[in-house]
Amino acid sequence: MSDASSRFDLSVLLVTYNHELYIQRALDSLFSQDFCGSVELVVADDASSDTTLKCIQRYEGTDARFTFKYLSQSANLGITRNYQRGFAACSGDYVAVLEGDDYWSSPYKLTRQVTFLDEHWECNLCSVNYFVFNENDASVVSRVERGDGYRLLTARELIADNLVGNFSTCLYRASALQALPAELFELKSYDWIVNICVARNSLIGFLEEPMSVYRVHSGGAWSHVAHTGQLELQLSLIPAYDQLTNQLFHASFMKLERRLRRAIVLSRRGPSLGRVAAWSAANIEQFIPPVVLMVFDALMPPVIKKIFLRIIRRGEGL
């Protein structure tokens, strides 16, 4: 990927599969970015059977900042292998990802992310807040409350709550992608575990202003899966992910596993119950002031404390 003689300031990995209905919106949002450096556009199309590639080719030569690189796509590779070859093909100092059915809502996204990483060497990944656009009911909500600051996240925090959410929010140092273990791509790997691996040796910067849009639609690789199925898939991958990270985050993965098991049970009773359970255990304690927790820990009799903790952590299945 990147080295000292890199021709490009930035690579954008455009990941597509039968996205003809959405790709124009994605490309318009990319070409409207105010980033003034040289951009390598790496097109990792996973053997689309529609007109996705023709739509992309129409943008060639329209902007001098962009150089196009198309990866061979004679056979369908699947999500994980497509990302593996896409990351390997990027030669920029930084690598941003844009999935063909998502788009960026701010023209300043790339500039702000590059600036952030230039100023924060403790981070190898800069993500942004994003909107979730559900095509089924045309609803649009931000992942977290809009802000103008940033947060620094650890891998353990990402395991508890995948705030980064999707690849289209991400901009990486190329060196961090180069350091990903080869075993990662032997597993079914989504953005979550990739970013956990990136965060093993650094922090994640999360800009609180929404600058990307994640589209939920029936053809999405993840969003088409029913909620209970999403929980079950995530649960099934935890042992492999725990081994992949050398059990460095074992306690965090086990805590998540308990929460997911409880959420699956409730989701089978009703999807909304499962969503509440999956969210509650990871977030409820943040609403309790630290001083209250300190006093509680010091003064509460052990038996009462145990009962209370079981109540507030039911979402974990404790």
PDB file of C-alpha atoms in Angstrom:
ATOM      1  CA  MET A   1       0.000   0.000   0.000  1.00  0.00           C
ATOM      2  CA  SER A   2       1.558   3.280   1.095  1.00  0.00           C
ATOM      3  CA  ASP A   3       5.277   4.064   1.230  1.00  0.00           C
ATOM      4  CA  ALA A   4       7.505   7.137   1.262  1.00  0.00           C
ATOM      5  CA  SER A   5       7.205   7.553  -2.510  1.00  0.00           C
ATOM      6  CA  SER A   6       3.411   7.270  -2.652  1.00  0.00           C
ATOM      7  CA  ARG A   7       1.899   9.187  -5.563  1.00  0.00           C
ATOM      8  CA  PHE A   8      -1.357   9.845  -3.800  1.00  0.00           C
ATOM      9  CA  ASP A   9      -2.292  11.805  -0.720  1.00  0.00           C
ATOM     10  CA  LEU A  10      -5.433   9.746  -0.291  1.00  0.00           C
ATOM     11  CA  SER A  11      -6.976   6.544  -1.588  1.00  0.00           C
ATOM     12  CA  VAL A  12     -10.737   6.107  -1.619  1.00  0.00           C
ATOM     13  CA  LEU A  13     -11.791   2.474  -1.708  1.00  0.00           C
ATOM     14  CA  LEU A  14     -15.157   2.309  -3.475  1.00  0.00           C
ATOM     15  CA  VAL A  15     -16.785  -1.043  -2.686  1.00  0.00           C
ATOM     16  CA  THR A  16     -19.709  -2.004  -4.904  1.00  0.00           C
ATOM     17  CA  TYR A  17     -22.012  -4.881  -5.713  1.00  0.00           C
ATOM     18  CA  ASN A  18     -25.158  -4.331  -7.796  1.00  0.00           C
ATOM     19  CA  HIS A  19     -25.466  -0.733  -6.635  1.00  0.00           C
ATOM     20  CA  GLU A  20     -26.776   0.826  -9.846  1.00  0.00           C
ATOM     21  CA  LEU A  21     -29.692   2.425  -7.971  1.00  0.00           C
ATOM     22  CA  TYR A  22     -27.412   4.151  -5.474  1.00  0.00           C
ATOM     23  CA  ILE A  23     -23.960   4.625  -6.990  1.00  0.00           C
ATOM     24  CA  GLN A  24     -24.603   8.046  -8.539  1.00  0.00           C
ATOM     25  CA  ARG A  25     -25.489   9.501  -5.143  1.00  0.00           C
ATOM     26  CA  ALA A  26     -22.342   7.964  -3.663  1.00  0.00           C
ATOM     27  CA  LEU A  27     -20.096   9.296  -6.432  1.00  0.00           C
ATOM     28  CA  ASP A  28     -21.644  12.765  -6.375  1.00  0.00           C
ATOM     29  CA  SER A  29     -20.898  12.951  -2.660  1.00  0.00           C
ATOM     30  CA  LEU A  30     -17.308  11.852  -3.303  1.00  0.00           C
ATOM     31  CA  PHE A  31     -16.607  14.244  -6.155  1.00  0.00           C
ATOM     32  CA  SER A  32     -18.098  17.159  -4.188  1.00  0.00           C
ATOM     33  CA  GLN A  33     -15.499  16.769  -1.421  1.00  0.00           C
ATOM     34  CA  ASP A  34     -13.338  19.858  -0.907  1.00  0.00           C
ATOM     35  CA  PHE A  35     -10.172  17.794  -0.345  1.00  0.00           C
ATOM     36  CA  CYS A  36      -7.536  19.379  -2.583  1.00  0.00           C
ATOM     37  CA  GLY A  37      -4.900  16.641  -2.647  1.00  0.00           C
ATOM     38  CA  SER A  38      -4.412  13.828  -5.142  1.00  0.00           C
ATOM     39  CA  VAL A  39      -6.939  11.017  -4.864  1.00  0.00           C
ATOM     40  CA  GLU A  40      -6.644   7.423  -6.011  1.00  0.00           C
ATOM     41  CA  LEU A  41     -10.120   5.966  -6.556  1.00  0.00           C
ATOM     42  CA  VAL A  42      -9.847   2.196  -6.156  1.00  0.00           C
ATOM     43  CA  VAL A  43     -12.967   0.493  -7.509  1.00  0.00           C
ATOM     44  CA  ALA A  44     -13.515  -2.901  -5.875  1.00  0.00           C
ATOM     45  CA  ASP A  45     -16.622  -4.117  -7.649  1.00  0.00           C
ATOM     46  CA  ASP A  46     -17.541  -7.664  -6.668  1.00  0.00           C
ATOM     47  CA  ALA A  47     -18.729  -8.880 -10.091  1.00  0.00           C
ATOM     48  CA  SER A  48     -21.898  -6.812 -10.306  1.00  0.00           C
ATOM     49  CA  SER A  49     -24.457  -8.091 -12.801  1.00  0.00           C
ATOM     50  CA  ASP A  50     -26.060  -4.665 -13.318  1.00  0.00           C
ATOM     51  CA  THR A  51     -24.791  -1.332 -14.699  1.00  0.00           C
ATOM     52  CA  THR A  52     -22.830  -0.275 -11.607  1.00  0.00           C
ATOM     53  CA  LEU A  53     -19.467  -0.210 -13.411  1.00  0.00           C
ATOM     54  CA  LYS A  54     -20.834   1.753 -16.371  1.00  0.00           C
ATOM     55  CA  CYS A  55     -22.178   4.362 -13.971  1.00  0.00           C
ATOM     56  CA  ILE A  56     -18.755   4.679 -12.342  1.00  0.00           C
ATOM     57  CA  GLN A  57     -16.926   4.938 -15.663  1.00  0.00           C
ATOM     58  CA  ARG A  58     -18.952   8.008 -16.610  1.00  0.00           C
ATOM     59  CA  TYR A  59     -17.091   9.965 -13.919  1.00  0.00           C
ATOM     60  CA  GLU A  60     -13.655   9.309 -15.404  1.00  0.00           C
ATOM     61  CA  GLY A  61     -11.910  12.478 -16.569  1.00  0.00           C
ATOM     62  CA  THR A  62     -14.371  14.820 -14.864  1.00  0.00           C
ATOM     63  CA  ASP A  63     -12.047  15.868 -12.022  1.00  0.00           C
ATOM     64  CA  ALA A  64      -8.260  16.184 -12.262  1.00  0.00           C
ATOM     65  CA  ARG A  65      -7.793  15.221  -8.608  1.00  0.00           C
ATOM     66  CA  PHE A  66      -8.924  11.649  -9.245  1.00  0.00           C
ATOM     67  CA  THR A  67      -7.071   8.711 -10.762  1.00  0.00           C
ATOM     68  CA  PHE A  68      -9.181   5.590 -11.301  1.00  0.00           C
ATOM     69  CA  LYS A  69      -7.976   2.062 -10.568  1.00  0.00           C
ATOM     70  CA  TYR A  70     -10.308  -0.861 -11.359  1.00  0.00           C
ATOM     71  CA  LEU A  71      -9.732  -4.227  -9.719  1.00  0.00           C
ATOM     72  CA  SER A  72     -10.395  -7.404 -11.674  1.00  0.00           C
ATOM     73  CA  GLN A  73     -13.908  -8.679 -10.989  1.00  0.00           C
ATOM     74  CA  SER A  74     -14.590 -11.753 -13.118  1.00  0.00           C
ATOM     75  CA  ALA A  75     -15.946 -13.745 -10.160  1.00  0.00           C
ATOM     76  CA  ASN A  76     -17.768 -12.880  -6.970  1.00  0.00           C
ATOM     77  CA  LEU A  77     -15.411 -12.916  -3.982  1.00  0.00           C
ATOM     78  CA  GLY A  78     -17.732 -12.035  -1.117  1.00  0.00           C
ATOM     79  CA  ILE A  79     -17.434  -9.122   1.277  1.00  0.00           C
ATOM     80  CA  THR A  80     -14.355 -10.185   3.227  1.00  0.00           C
ATOM     81  CA  ARG A  81     -12.130 -11.115   0.276  1.00  0.00           C
ATOM     82  CA  ASN A  82     -13.253  -8.084  -1.687  1.00  0.00           C
ATOM     83  CA  TYR A  83     -12.129  -5.828   1.144  1.00  0.00           C
ATOM     84  CA  GLN A  84      -8.862  -7.701   1.471  1.00  0.00           C
ATOM     85  CA  ARG A  85      -7.900  -7.077  -2.146  1.00  0.00           C
ATOM     86  CA  GLY A  86      -9.249  -3.532  -1.973  1.00  0.00           C
ATOM     87  CA  PHE A  87      -7.123  -2.555   1.010  1.00  0.00           C
ATOM     88  CA  ALA A  88      -4.064  -4.162  -0.587  1.00  0.00           C
ATOM     89  CA  ALA A  89      -4.556  -2.158  -3.794  1.00  0.00           C
ATOM     90  CA  CYS A  90      -4.597   1.249  -2.091  1.00  0.00           C
ATOM     91  CA  SER A  91      -1.378   3.275  -2.375  1.00  0.00           C
ATOM     92  CA  GLY A  92      -2.362   6.541  -0.688  1.00  0.00           C
ATOM     93  CA  ASP A  93      -1.049   7.796   2.632  1.00  0.00           C
ATOM     94  CA  TYR A  94      -4.605   7.580   3.951  1.00  0.00           C
ATOM     95  CA  VAL A  95      -7.439   5.257   2.956  1.00  0.00           C
ATOM     96  CA  ALA A  96     -11.113   6.214   3.093  1.00  0.00           C
ATOM     97  CA  VAL A  97     -13.898   3.750   2.354  1.00  0.00           C
ATOM     98  CA  LEU A  98     -17.176   4.433   0.576  1.00  0.00           C
ATOM     99  CA  GLU A  99     -19.656   1.631   0.026  1.00  0.00           C
ATOM    100  CA  GLY A 100     -21.707   2.048  -3.128  1.00  0.00           C
ATOM    101  CA  ASP A 101     -25.088   2.218  -1.407  1.00  0.00           C
ATOM    102  CA  ASP A 102     -23.977   4.823   1.154  1.00  0.00           C
ATOM    103  CA  TYR A 103     -23.017   8.455   0.624  1.00  0.00           C
ATOM    104  CA  TRP A 104     -21.347  11.365   2.408  1.00  0.00           C
ATOM    105  CA  SER A 105     -23.518  14.237   3.577  1.00  0.00           C
ATOM    106  CA  SER A 106     -20.763  16.802   4.165  1.00  0.00           C
ATOM    107  CA  PRO A 107     -18.305  18.059   1.516  1.00  0.00           C
ATOM    108  CA  TYR A 108     -15.762  18.608   4.302  1.00  0.00           C
ATOM    109  CA  LYS A 109     -15.648  15.012   5.536  1.00  0.00           C
ATOM    110  CA  LEU A 110     -12.358  13.908   3.998  1.00  0.00           C
ATOM    111  CA  THR A 111     -10.530  17.156   4.757  1.00  0.00           C
ATOM    112  CA  ARG A 112     -11.606  17.102   8.386  1.00  0.00           C
ATOM    113  CA  GLN A 113     -10.645  13.467   8.829  1.00  0.00           C
ATOM    114  CA  VAL A 114      -7.215  13.899   7.232  1.00  0.00           C
ATOM    115  CA  THR A 115      -6.613  17.006   9.346  1.00  0.00           C
ATOM    116  CA  PHE A 116      -7.633  15.108  12.469  1.00  0.00           C
ATOM    117  CA  LEU A 117      -5.202  12.252  11.829  1.00  0.00           C
ATOM    118  CA  ASP A 118      -2.439  14.727  10.962  1.00  0.00           C
ATOM    119  CA  GLU A 119      -2.956  16.307  14.389  1.00  0.00           C
ATOM    120  CA  HIS A 120      -3.617  13.126  16.386  1.00  0.00           C
ATOM    121  CA  TRP A 121      -0.826  10.607  16.021  1.00  0.00           C
ATOM    122  CA  GLU A 122      -2.345   8.524  18.804  1.00  0.00           C
ATOM    123  CA  CYS A 123      -5.101   7.546  16.334  1.00  0.00           C
ATOM    124  CA  ASN A 124      -4.865   5.288  13.277  1.00  0.00           C
ATOM    125  CA  LEU A 125      -8.536   5.630  12.393  1.00  0.00           C
ATOM    126  CA  CYS A 126     -10.841   8.622  12.234  1.00  0.00           C
ATOM    127  CA  SER A 127     -14.575   7.940  12.027  1.00  0.00           C
ATOM    128  CA  VAL A 128     -17.533  10.312  11.923  1.00  0.00           C
ATOM    129  CA  ASN A 129     -21.053  10.412  13.270  1.00  0.00           C
ATOM    130  CA  TYR A 130     -23.575   9.368  10.643  1.00  0.00           C
ATOM    131  CA  PHE A 131     -27.219   9.332   9.695  1.00  0.00           C
ATOM    132  CA  VAL A 132     -29.145   6.084   9.335  1.00  0.00           C
ATOM    133  CA  PHE A 133     -31.530   6.378   6.384  1.00  0.00           C
ATOM    134  CA  ASN A 134     -34.155   3.639   6.355  1.00  0.00           C
ATOM    135  CA  GLU A 135     -35.705   3.303   2.914  1.00  0.00           C
ATOM    136  CA  ASN A 136     -38.636   1.316   4.282  1.00  0.00           C
ATOM    137  CA  ASP A 137     -40.145   4.245   6.164  1.00  0.00           C
ATOM    138  CA  ALA A 138     -37.965   7.134   4.878  1.00  0.00           C
ATOM    139  CA  SER A 139     -36.769   7.829   8.426  1.00  0.00           C
ATOM    140  CA  VAL A 140     -33.438   9.560   9.064  1.00  0.00           C
ATOM    141  CA  VAL A 141     -31.778   9.525  12.485  1.00  0.00           C
ATOM    142  CA  SER A 142     -28.229  10.270  13.595  1.00  0.00           C
ATOM    143  CA  ARG A 143     -26.232   7.499  15.269  1.00  0.00           C
ATOM    144  CA  VAL A 144     -25.571   9.689  18.311  1.00  0.00           C
ATOM    145  CA  GLU A 145     -26.514  13.246  19.158  1.00  0.00           C
ATOM    146  CA  ARG A 146     -24.978  15.797  16.814  1.00  0.00           C
ATOM    147  CA  GLY A 147     -21.982  17.681  18.193  1.00  0.00           C
ATOM    148  CA  ASP A 148     -18.997  19.717  17.050  1.00  0.00           C
ATOM    149  CA  GLY A 149     -16.300  17.969  19.070  1.00  0.00           C
ATOM    150  CA  TYR A 150     -14.720  14.538  19.012  1.00  0.00           C
ATOM    151  CA  ARG A 151     -14.337  11.436  21.155  1.00  0.00           C
ATOM    152  CA  LEU A 152     -11.412   9.087  21.574  1.00  0.00           C
ATOM    153  CA  LEU A 153     -12.485   5.439  21.624  1.00  0.00           C
ATOM    154  CA  THR A 154     -10.662   2.296  22.702  1.00  0.00           C
ATOM    155  CA  ALA A 155     -11.050  -1.201  21.292  1.00  0.00           C
ATOM    156  CA  ARG A 156     -12.906  -2.247  24.433  1.00  0.00           C
ATOM    157  CA  GLU A 157     -15.418   0.558  23.979  1.00  0.00           C
ATOM    158  CA  LEU A 158     -15.897  -0.498  20.371  1.00  0.00           C
ATOM    159  CA  ILE A 159     -16.584  -4.073  21.445  1.00  0.00           C
ATOM    160  CA  ALA A 160     -19.257  -2.869  23.864  1.00  0.00           C
ATOM    161  CA  ASP A 161     -20.879  -0.505  21.370  1.00  0.00           C
ATOM    162  CA  ASN A 162     -19.888  -0.280  17.695  1.00  0.00           C
ATOM    163  CA  LEU A 163     -20.104   3.490  17.494  1.00  0.00           C
ATOM    164  CA  VAL A 164     -18.131   3.571  14.228  1.00  0.00           C
ATOM    165  CA  GLY A 165     -20.969   1.577  12.703  1.00  0.00           C
ATOM    166  CA  ASN A 166     -19.932   1.065   9.074  1.00  0.00           C
ATOM    167  CA  PHE A 167     -16.954   1.338   6.738  1.00  0.00           C
ATOM    168  CA  SER A 168     -18.223   4.457   4.958  1.00  0.00           C
ATOM    169  CA  THR A 169     -17.505   6.543   8.055  1.00  0.00           C
ATOM    170  CA  CYS A 170     -13.850   5.474   8.200  1.00  0.00           C
ATOM    171  CA  LEU A 171     -10.538   6.997   7.171  1.00  0.00           C
ATOM    172  CA  TYR A 172      -7.403   5.009   8.058  1.00  0.00           C
ATOM    173  CA  ARG A 173      -3.692   5.456   8.057  1.00  0.00           C
ATOM    174  CA  ALA A 174      -2.504   3.101   5.332  1.00  0.00           C
ATOM    175  CA  SER A 175       0.098   1.687   7.719  1.00  0.00           C
ATOM    176  CA  ALA A 176      -2.684   0.491  10.058  1.00  0.00           C
ATOM    177  CA  LEU A 177      -4.325  -1.482   7.259  1.00  0.00           C
ATOM    178  CA  GLN A 178      -0.982  -2.961   6.271  1.00  0.00           C
ATOM    179  CA  ALA A 179      -0.604  -4.263   9.820  1.00  0.00           C
ATOM    180  CA  LEU A 180      -3.908  -6.175   9.858  1.00  0.00           C
ATOM    181  CA  PRO A 181      -3.342  -9.903  10.516  1.00  0.00           C
ATOM    182  CA  ALA A 182      -3.775 -12.145   7.489  1.00  0.00           C
ATOM    183  CA  GLU A 183      -5.978 -14.432   9.594  1.00  0.00           C
ATOM    184  CA  LEU A 184      -8.576 -11.672   9.764  1.00  0.00           C
ATOM    185  CA  PHE A 185      -9.543 -12.284   6.161  1.00  0.00           C
ATOM    186  CA  GLU A 186      -9.997 -16.007   6.743  1.00  0.00           C
ATOM    187  CA  LEU A 187     -13.042 -15.123   8.866  1.00  0.00           C
ATOM    188  CA  LYS A 188     -16.304 -13.420   8.043  1.00  0.00           C
ATOM    189  CA  SER A 189     -15.086  -9.909   8.753  1.00  0.00           C
ATOM    190  CA  TYR A 190     -17.120  -6.731   8.814  1.00  0.00           C
ATOM    191  CA  ASP A 191     -16.066  -3.215   9.802  1.00  0.00           C
ATOM    192  CA  TRP A 192     -16.402  -4.022  13.519  1.00  0.00           C
ATOM    193  CA  ILE A 193     -13.600  -6.567  13.833  1.00  0.00           C
ATOM    194  CA  VAL A 194     -11.386  -4.715  11.334  1.00  0.00           C
ATOM    195  CA  ASN A 195     -11.627  -1.621  13.502  1.00  0.00           C
ATOM    196  CA  ILE A 196     -11.079  -3.573  16.723  1.00  0.00           C
ATOM    197  CA  CYS A 197      -7.842  -4.888  15.205  1.00  0.00           C
ATOM    198  CA  VAL A 198      -6.813  -1.387  14.130  1.00  0.00           C
ATOM    199  CA  ALA A 199      -7.493  -0.132  17.671  1.00  0.00           C
ATOM    200  CA  ARG A 200      -5.300  -2.741  19.368  1.00  0.00           C
ATOM    201  CA  ASN A 201      -2.344  -0.373  19.167  1.00  0.00           C
ATOM    202  CA  SER A 202      -4.011   3.020  18.924  1.00  0.00           C
ATOM    203  CA  LEU A 203      -7.132   5.021  19.645  1.00  0.00           C
ATOM    204  CA  ILE A 204     -10.051   5.763  17.339  1.00  0.00           C
ATOM    205  CA  GLY A 205     -11.053   9.364  16.731  1.00  0.00           C
ATOM    206  CA  PHE A 206     -14.807   9.879  16.364  1.00  0.00           C
ATOM    207  CA  LEU A 207     -15.994  13.247  15.028  1.00  0.00           C
ATOM    208  CA  GLU A 208     -19.425  14.035  16.475  1.00  0.00           C
ATOM    209  CA  GLU A 209     -20.766  15.936  13.464  1.00  0.00           C
ATOM    210  CA  PRO A 210     -22.776  13.613  11.160  1.00  0.00           C
ATOM    211  CA  MET A 211     -21.033  13.552   7.785  1.00  0.00           C
ATOM    212  CA  SER A 212     -22.064  10.223   6.274  1.00  0.00           C
ATOM    213  CA  VAL A 213     -25.300   8.383   5.507  1.00  0.00           C
ATOM    214  CA  TYR A 214     -25.785   4.657   6.052  1.00  0.00           C
ATOM    215  CA  ARG A 215     -28.599   3.382   3.881  1.00  0.00           C
ATOM    216  CA  VAL A 216     -30.828   0.581   5.193  1.00  0.00           C
ATOM    217  CA  HIS A 217     -32.464  -1.272   2.300  1.00  0.00           C
ATOM    218  CA  SER A 218     -33.489  -4.790   1.365  1.00  0.00           C
ATOM    219  CA  GLY A 219     -30.421  -5.370  -0.816  1.00  0.00           C
ATOM    220  CA  GLY A 220     -27.864  -4.369   1.805  1.00  0.00           C
ATOM    221  CA  ALA A 221     -25.294  -6.995   2.817  1.00  0.00           C
ATOM    222  CA  TRP A 222     -26.072  -6.467   6.512  1.00  0.00           C
ATOM    223  CA  SER A 223     -29.265  -4.448   6.709  1.00  0.00           C
ATOM    224  CA  HIS A 224     -31.326  -7.104   4.896  1.00  0.00           C
ATOM    225  CA  VAL A 225     -30.671  -9.559   7.734  1.00  0.00           C
ATOM    226  CA  ALA A 226     -33.451  -9.688  10.327  1.00  0.00           C
ATOM    227  CA  HIS A 227     -32.579  -8.209  13.715  1.00  0.00           C
ATOM    228  CA  THR A 228     -32.492 -11.572  15.490  1.00  0.00           C
ATOM    229  CA  GLY A 229     -30.283 -12.936  12.716  1.00  0.00           C
ATOM    230  CA  GLN A 230     -27.864 -10.031  13.161  1.00  0.00           C
ATOM    231  CA  LEU A 231     -27.583 -10.775  16.868  1.00  0.00           C
ATOM    232  CA  GLU A 232     -27.081 -14.497  16.252  1.00  0.00           C
ATOM    233  CA  LEU A 233     -24.402 -13.889  13.618  1.00  0.00           C
ATOM    234  CA  GLN A 234     -22.536 -11.493  15.882  1.00  0.00           C
ATOM    235  CA  LEU A 235     -22.722 -14.007  18.730  1.00  0.00           C
ATOM    236  CA  SER A 236     -21.417 -16.836  16.540  1.00  0.00           C
ATOM    237  CA  LEU A 237     -18.347 -14.814  15.548  1.00  0.00           C
ATOM    238  CA  ILE A 238     -17.248 -13.829  19.052  1.00  0.00           C
ATOM    239  CA  PRO A 239     -15.107 -16.943  19.799  1.00  0.00           C
ATOM    240  CA  ALA A 240     -13.139 -16.541  16.560  1.00  0.00           C
ATOM    241  CA  TYR A 241     -12.702 -12.803  17.092  1.00  0.00           C
ATOM    242  CA  ASP A 242     -11.549 -13.414  20.665  1.00  0.00           C
ATOM    243  CA  GLN A 243      -8.901 -15.842  19.407  1.00  0.00           C
ATOM    244  CA  LEU A 244      -7.890 -13.510  16.579  1.00  0.00           C
ATOM    245  CA  THR A 245      -7.084 -10.774  19.091  1.00  0.00           C
ATOM    246  CA  ASN A 246      -5.165 -13.241  21.302  1.00  0.00           C
ATOM    247  CA  GLN A 247      -7.827 -12.899  24.021  1.00  0.00           C
ATOM    248  CA  LEU A 248      -6.533  -9.424  24.794  1.00  0.00           C
ATOM    249  CA  PHE A 249     -10.149  -8.289  25.107  1.00  0.00           C
ATOM    250  CA  HIS A 250     -11.542 -11.567  26.451  1.00  0.00           C
ATOM    251  CA  ALA A 251     -13.491 -10.000  29.315  1.00  0.00           C
ATOM    252  CA  SER A 252     -15.097  -7.481  26.963  1.00  0.00           C
ATOM    253  CA  PHE A 253     -16.085 -10.176  24.471  1.00  0.00           C
ATOM    254  CA  MET A 254     -17.541 -12.359  27.233  1.00  0.00           C
ATOM    255  CA  LYS A 255     -19.555  -9.437  28.560  1.00  0.00           C
ATOM    256  CA  LEU A 256     -20.891  -8.811  25.072  1.00  0.00           C
ATOM    257  CA  GLU A 257     -21.674 -12.504  24.638  1.00  0.00           C
ATOM    258  CA  ARG A 258     -23.860 -12.511  27.741  1.00  0.00           C
ATOM    259  CA  ARG A 259     -25.662  -9.401  26.576  1.00  0.00           C
ATOM    260  CA  LEU A 260     -26.280 -10.837  23.117  1.00  0.00           C
ATOM    261  CA  ARG A 261     -27.681 -14.084  24.497  1.00  0.00           C
ATOM    262  CA  ARG A 262     -30.159 -12.124  26.579  1.00  0.00           C
ATOM    263  CA  ALA A 263     -31.021  -9.871  23.631  1.00  0.00           C
ATOM    264  CA  ILE A 264     -31.652 -12.872  21.358  1.00  0.00           C
ATOM    265  CA  VAL A 265     -34.105 -14.356  23.840  1.00  0.00           C
ATOM    266  CA  LEU A 266     -35.993 -11.078  24.080  1.00  0.00           C
ATOM    267  CA  SER A 267     -35.816 -10.472  20.329  1.00  0.00           C
ATOM    268  CA  ARG A 268     -37.604 -13.756  19.700  1.00  0.00           C
ATOM    269  CA  ARG A 269     -40.406 -12.447  21.881  1.00  0.00           C
ATOM    270  CA  GLY A 270     -40.423  -9.141  19.994  1.00  0.00           C
ATOM    271  CA  PRO A 271     -37.713  -7.268  18.007  1.00  0.00           C
ATOM    272  CA  SER A 272     -38.076  -4.067  20.030  1.00  0.00           C
ATOM    273  CA  LEU A 273     -37.332  -5.924  23.274  1.00  0.00           C
ATOM    274  CA  GLY A 274     -34.133  -7.310  21.779  1.00  0.00           C
ATOM    275  CA  ARG A 275     -32.949  -3.882  20.697  1.00  0.00           C
ATOM    276  CA  VAL A 276     -33.575  -2.467  24.161  1.00  0.00           C
ATOM    277  CA  ALA A 277     -31.701  -5.329  25.813  1.00  0.00           C
ATOM    278  CA  ALA A 278     -28.739  -5.061  23.447  1.00  0.00           C
ATOM    279  CA  TRP A 279     -28.483  -1.338  24.128  1.00  0.00           C
ATOM    280  CA  SER A 280     -29.253  -1.109  27.828  1.00  0.00           C
ATOM    281  CA  ALA A 281     -26.379  -2.986  29.402  1.00  0.00           C
ATOM    282  CA  ALA A 282     -23.786  -1.130  27.364  1.00  0.00           C
ATOM    283  CA  ASN A 283     -25.223   2.301  28.128  1.00  0.00           C
ATOM    284  CA  ILE A 284     -27.252   2.429  31.333  1.00  0.00           C
ATOM    285  CA  GLU A 285     -24.327   3.048  33.669  1.00  0.00           C
ATOM    286  CA  GLN A 286     -23.244   6.160  31.772  1.00  0.00           C
ATOM    287  CA  PHE A 287     -26.340   7.924  33.094  1.00  0.00           C
ATOM    288  CA  ILE A 288     -25.336   7.310  36.728  1.00  0.00           C
ATOM    289  CA  PRO A 289     -22.977  10.062  38.018  1.00  0.00           C
ATOM    290  CA  PRO A 290     -19.533   8.674  38.999  1.00  0.00           C
ATOM    291  CA  VAL A 291     -19.790  10.072  42.532  1.00  0.00           C
ATOM    292  CA  VAL A 292     -23.007   8.098  43.037  1.00  0.00           C
ATOM    293  CA  LEU A 293     -21.276   4.911  41.901  1.00  0.00           C
ATOM    294  CA  MET A 294     -18.384   5.579  44.292  1.00  0.00           C
ATOM    295  CA  VAL A 295     -20.679   6.128  47.275  1.00  0.00           C
ATOM    296  CA  PHE A 296     -22.750   3.114  46.251  1.00  0.00           C
ATOM    297  CA  ASP A 297     -19.674   0.908  46.085  1.00  0.00           C
ATOM    298  CA  ALA A 298     -18.390   2.066  49.466  1.00  0.00           C
ATOM    299  CA  LEU A 299     -21.582   1.993  51.518  1.00  0.00           C
ATOM    300  CA  MET A 300     -23.966  -0.529  50.006  1.00  0.00           C
ATOM    301  CA  PRO A 301     -24.032  -3.922  51.800  1.00  0.00           C
ATOM    302  CA  PRO A 302     -22.648  -6.647  49.485  1.00  0.00           C
ATOM    303  CA  VAL A 303     -25.905  -8.598  49.281  1.00  0.00           C
ATOM    304  CA  ILE A 304     -27.959  -5.515  48.356  1.00  0.00           C
ATOM    305  CA  LYS A 305     -25.273  -4.376  45.931  1.00  0.00           C
ATOM    306  CA  LYS A 306     -25.372  -7.728  44.136  1.00  0.00           C
ATOM    307  CA  ILE A 307     -29.151  -7.576  43.747  1.00  0.00           C
ATOM    308  CA  PHE A 308     -29.035  -3.986  42.476  1.00  0.00           C
ATOM    309  CA  LEU A 309     -26.361  -4.747  39.899  1.00  0.00           C
ATOM    310  CA  ARG A 310     -28.359  -7.681  38.599  1.00  0.00           C
ATOM    311  CA  ILE A 311     -31.330  -5.375  38.092  1.00  0.00           C
ATOM    312  CA  ILE A 312     -29.505  -2.678  36.129  1.00  0.00           C
ATOM    313  CA  ARG A 313     -27.559  -5.241  34.091  1.00  0.00           C
ATOM    314  CA  ARG A 314     -30.385  -7.513  33.063  1.00  0.00           C
ATOM    315  CA  GLY A 315     -29.598  -6.618  29.470  1.00  0.00           C
ATOM    316  CA  GLU A 316     -26.365  -8.602  29.874  1.00  0.00           C
ATOM    317  CA  GLY A 317     -28.233 -11.684  31.020  1.00  0.00           C
ATOM    318  CA  LEU A 318     -26.403 -11.707  34.386  1.00  0.00           C
TER     319      LEU A 318
END
